[in-house]
């Protein structure tokens, strides 16, 4: 009888210890819909959760605009913010309208170079990734043209050739000179690509 009682007591201690571990598990859930970021933190630690969540929202928004950071970098950055606030080894979950560990970004098309596929002022949804293929429409930061949205024409190692869908050529007089107006073609490095347009 005493052995059964001791065994039951040991089992209860293990259950209580497991429940305590579950209660003390700090969890940070981040959700991104392409334009908005929401953060929910569950923690028994004595930290300023509102301030930390605000910082995580700002950081996530900056990552959405940064061509070099992916979902892994976002996860690591959020974990560092949590550590600074005193949460050690938190569980960080990144979810989005595209699914787990994806970073969707809403982009507004500016110009007519992607007609007839994309119209001026149209909003498209971008998946932040460097996994691009010939035929994809991507958003990139070109040293020559700035922020552009173009179609991938060729990939040569880390060099990506981008072209406009609009093949129309026009001529305009500007300050007394005749100029040919046509779509952009340019090479960019894969690291300059923000992501692939997945919905338009």
CSV table of C-alpha atoms in Angstrom, one decimal:
chain,number,residue,atom,x,y,z
A,1,UNK,CA,0.0,0.0,0.0
A,2,UNK,CA,2.8,2.4,0.9
A,3,UNK,CA,4.5,1.7,-2.4
A,4,UNK,CA,1.4,2.5,-4.3
A,5,UNK,CA,1.0,5.7,-2.4
A,6,UNK,CA,4.6,6.7,-3.1
A,7,UNK,CA,4.2,5.9,-6.8
A,8,UNK,CA,1.0,8.0,-7.0
A,9,UNK,CA,2.8,10.9,-5.2
A,10,UNK,CA,5.7,10.7,-7.7
A,11,UNK,CA,3.2,10.7,-10.7
A,12,UNK,CA,1.4,13.7,-9.2
A,13,UNK,CA,4.7,15.6,-8.8
A,14,UNK,CA,5.6,14.9,-12.4
A,15,UNK,CA,2.2,16.1,-13.6
A,16,UNK,CA,2.5,19.2,-11.5
A,17,UNK,CA,6.0,19.9,-12.7
A,18,UNK,CA,4.9,19.4,-16.4
A,19,UNK,CA,1.9,21.8,-15.8
A,20,UNK,CA,4.3,24.3,-14.2
A,21,UNK,CA,6.6,24.1,-17.3
A,22,UNK,CA,3.6,24.7,-19.6
A,23,UNK,CA,2.4,27.6,-17.6
A,24,UNK,CA,5.9,29.2,-17.6
A,25,UNK,CA,6.4,28.7,-21.3
A,26,UNK,CA,6.6,32.2,-22.8
A,27,UNK,CA,4.9,32.3,-26.2
A,28,UNK,CA,5.0,35.1,-28.7
A,29,UNK,CA,2.5,34.8,-31.6
A,30,UNK,CA,3.0,37.2,-34.6
A,31,UNK,CA,0.5,37.5,-37.4
A,32,UNK,CA,1.1,39.4,-40.7
A,33,UNK,CA,-1.6,40.0,-43.3
A,34,UNK,CA,0.5,42.0,-45.8
A,35,UNK,CA,-0.2,45.4,-44.3
A,36,UNK,CA,-0.8,44.9,-40.6
A,37,UNK,CA,1.1,43.2,-37.8
A,38,UNK,CA,-0.4,41.8,-34.6
A,39,UNK,CA,1.5,40.4,-31.6
A,40,UNK,CA,0.1,38.4,-28.7
A,41,UNK,CA,2.5,37.4,-25.9
A,42,UNK,CA,1.6,34.9,-23.1
A,43,UNK,CA,4.0,35.0,-20.2
A,44,UNK,CA,4.0,34.6,-16.5
A,45,UNK,CA,7.2,36.7,-16.3
A,46,UNK,CA,7.2,40.2,-14.9
A,47,UNK,CA,7.9,42.1,-18.1
A,48,UNK,CA,6.4,45.1,-19.9
A,49,UNK,CA,4.5,43.0,-22.4
A,50,UNK,CA,2.7,46.0,-24.1
A,51,UNK,CA,6.0,47.8,-24.7
A,52,UNK,CA,7.7,44.6,-25.9
A,53,UNK,CA,4.8,43.8,-28.3
A,54,UNK,CA,5.0,47.4,-29.7
A,55,UNK,CA,8.7,46.9,-30.4
A,56,UNK,CA,8.1,43.6,-32.0
A,57,UNK,CA,5.4,45.2,-34.3
A,58,UNK,CA,7.8,48.0,-35.3
A,59,UNK,CA,10.6,45.5,-36.0
A,60,UNK,CA,8.3,43.2,-38.0
A,61,UNK,CA,7.2,46.2,-40.1
A,62,UNK,CA,10.8,47.2,-40.8
A,63,UNK,CA,11.5,43.6,-41.9
A,64,UNK,CA,8.7,43.8,-44.3
A,65,UNK,CA,10.5,46.7,-46.0
A,66,UNK,CA,13.9,45.1,-45.9
A,67,UNK,CA,15.0,43.1,-48.9
A,68,UNK,CA,17.7,41.2,-47.0
A,69,UNK,CA,15.7,39.7,-44.1
A,70,UNK,CA,13.6,36.6,-44.4
A,71,UNK,CA,11.3,34.7,-42.0
A,72,UNK,CA,14.3,33.1,-40.2
A,73,UNK,CA,15.8,36.5,-39.7
A,74,UNK,CA,12.5,37.9,-38.4
A,75,UNK,CA,12.2,35.0,-35.9
A,76,UNK,CA,15.8,35.6,-34.7
A,77,UNK,CA,15.2,39.3,-34.3
A,78,UNK,CA,12.0,38.8,-32.4
A,79,UNK,CA,13.7,36.3,-30.1
A,80,UNK,CA,16.5,38.9,-29.4
A,81,UNK,CA,13.9,41.5,-28.5
A,82,UNK,CA,12.2,39.0,-26.1
A,83,UNK,CA,15.6,38.2,-24.5
A,84,UNK,CA,16.2,41.9,-23.9
A,85,UNK,CA,12.9,42.1,-22.0
A,86,UNK,CA,13.8,39.1,-19.9
A,87,UNK,CA,12.1,36.2,-21.7
A,88,UNK,CA,14.6,33.5,-22.2
A,89,UNK,CA,13.9,30.8,-24.9
A,90,UNK,CA,10.4,32.0,-25.8
A,91,UNK,CA,8.4,30.1,-28.4
A,92,UNK,CA,8.1,32.5,-31.3
A,93,UNK,CA,5.3,31.6,-33.8
A,94,UNK,CA,5.1,33.5,-37.1
A,95,UNK,CA,1.9,33.1,-39.0
A,96,UNK,CA,0.4,35.0,-41.9
A,97,UNK,CA,-2.3,35.1,-44.6
A,98,UNK,CA,0.1,32.9,-46.6
A,99,UNK,CA,0.7,30.4,-43.8
A,100,UNK,CA,3.4,29.8,-41.2
A,101,UNK,CA,6.8,31.4,-41.5
A,102,UNK,CA,5.9,33.5,-44.5
A,103,UNK,CA,6.0,37.3,-44.8
A,104,UNK,CA,3.3,38.8,-47.0
A,105,UNK,CA,3.6,42.4,-48.0
A,106,UNK,CA,1.1,44.6,-49.9
A,107,UNK,CA,2.6,46.7,-52.7
A,108,UNK,CA,1.1,49.4,-54.8
A,109,UNK,CA,2.0,49.4,-58.5
A,110,UNK,CA,3.3,52.8,-59.7
A,111,UNK,CA,3.3,53.2,-63.4
A,112,UNK,CA,2.3,51.4,-66.6
A,113,UNK,CA,5.4,49.3,-67.4
A,114,UNK,CA,3.7,46.1,-66.3
A,115,UNK,CA,0.6,46.5,-68.5
A,116,UNK,CA,-1.5,44.6,-69.3
A,117,UNK,CA,-0.7,42.3,-66.4
A,118,UNK,CA,-0.6,45.0,-63.6
A,119,UNK,CA,-2.3,48.4,-63.7
A,120,UNK,CA,-1.1,51.7,-62.3
A,121,UNK,CA,-2.3,52.1,-58.7
A,122,UNK,CA,-3.2,48.4,-58.3
A,123,UNK,CA,-2.4,46.6,-55.0
A,124,UNK,CA,-0.6,43.3,-55.3
A,125,UNK,CA,0.5,40.8,-52.6
A,126,UNK,CA,4.1,39.9,-52.3
A,127,UNK,CA,5.7,36.9,-50.6
A,128,UNK,CA,9.0,38.0,-49.2
A,129,UNK,CA,11.4,35.4,-50.5
A,130,UNK,CA,14.5,35.1,-52.7
A,131,UNK,CA,13.3,31.9,-54.2
A,132,UNK,CA,12.6,33.3,-57.7
A,133,UNK,CA,12.1,31.6,-61.0
A,134,UNK,CA,12.0,32.7,-64.7
A,135,UNK,CA,8.5,34.1,-65.3
A,136,UNK,CA,7.9,35.3,-61.8
A,137,UNK,CA,6.9,38.9,-61.2
A,138,UNK,CA,9.1,40.4,-58.5
A,139,UNK,CA,9.7,43.5,-56.6
A,140,UNK,CA,13.3,44.6,-56.5
A,141,UNK,CA,15.5,47.5,-55.5
A,142,UNK,CA,17.6,48.5,-58.5
A,143,UNK,CA,20.6,50.8,-58.1
A,144,UNK,CA,19.7,52.3,-61.5
A,145,UNK,CA,15.9,52.7,-61.1
A,146,UNK,CA,15.1,52.4,-57.4
A,147,UNK,CA,12.1,50.3,-56.4
A,148,UNK,CA,10.7,48.4,-59.4
A,149,UNK,CA,8.2,45.7,-60.1
A,150,UNK,CA,9.2,43.5,-63.1
A,151,UNK,CA,9.1,40.0,-64.6
A,152,UNK,CA,12.1,37.7,-64.2
A,153,UNK,CA,13.5,37.1,-67.7
A,154,UNK,CA,16.8,35.2,-66.9
A,155,UNK,CA,18.7,34.0,-63.9
A,156,UNK,CA,22.5,33.6,-64.1
A,157,UNK,CA,23.8,32.6,-60.8
A,158,UNK,CA,23.0,35.4,-58.4
A,159,UNK,CA,22.3,37.8,-61.2
A,160,UNK,CA,18.6,38.2,-62.2
A,161,UNK,CA,17.5,39.9,-65.4
A,162,UNK,CA,14.2,41.8,-65.1
A,163,UNK,CA,12.0,43.1,-67.9
A,164,UNK,CA,8.7,45.0,-68.2
A,165,UNK,CA,5.6,43.3,-69.5
A,166,UNK,CA,4.6,46.5,-71.4
A,167,UNK,CA,6.4,46.3,-74.8
A,168,UNK,CA,4.9,49.5,-76.1
A,169,UNK,CA,7.4,52.2,-77.3
A,170,UNK,CA,6.4,55.8,-77.5
A,171,UNK,CA,8.3,59.1,-78.1
A,172,UNK,CA,8.0,62.3,-76.2
A,173,UNK,CA,9.5,65.8,-76.6
A,174,UNK,CA,11.1,66.8,-73.3
A,175,UNK,CA,12.9,70.2,-73.1
A,176,UNK,CA,13.3,70.3,-76.9
A,177,UNK,CA,14.6,66.8,-77.3
A,178,UNK,CA,12.9,63.7,-78.6
A,179,UNK,CA,13.0,60.8,-76.1
A,180,UNK,CA,12.1,57.1,-76.6
A,181,UNK,CA,9.9,55.9,-73.7
A,182,UNK,CA,9.9,52.1,-73.2
A,183,UNK,CA,9.8,49.6,-70.4
A,184,UNK,CA,12.8,48.9,-68.2
A,185,UNK,CA,15.2,46.0,-68.6
A,186,UNK,CA,17.9,45.6,-66.0
A,187,UNK,CA,20.0,43.2,-64.0
A,188,UNK,CA,19.9,43.0,-60.2
A,189,UNK,CA,21.5,40.8,-57.6
A,190,UNK,CA,19.2,38.2,-56.0
A,191,UNK,CA,19.7,39.9,-52.7
A,192,UNK,CA,18.1,43.1,-54.1
A,193,UNK,CA,14.8,41.2,-54.7
A,194,UNK,CA,12.2,41.8,-52.0
A,195,UNK,CA,10.0,39.0,-53.1
A,196,UNK,CA,7.6,37.4,-55.5
A,197,UNK,CA,4.2,38.7,-56.4
A,198,UNK,CA,1.7,35.9,-55.7
A,199,UNK,CA,-1.7,37.6,-56.0
A,200,UNK,CA,-2.8,40.5,-58.2
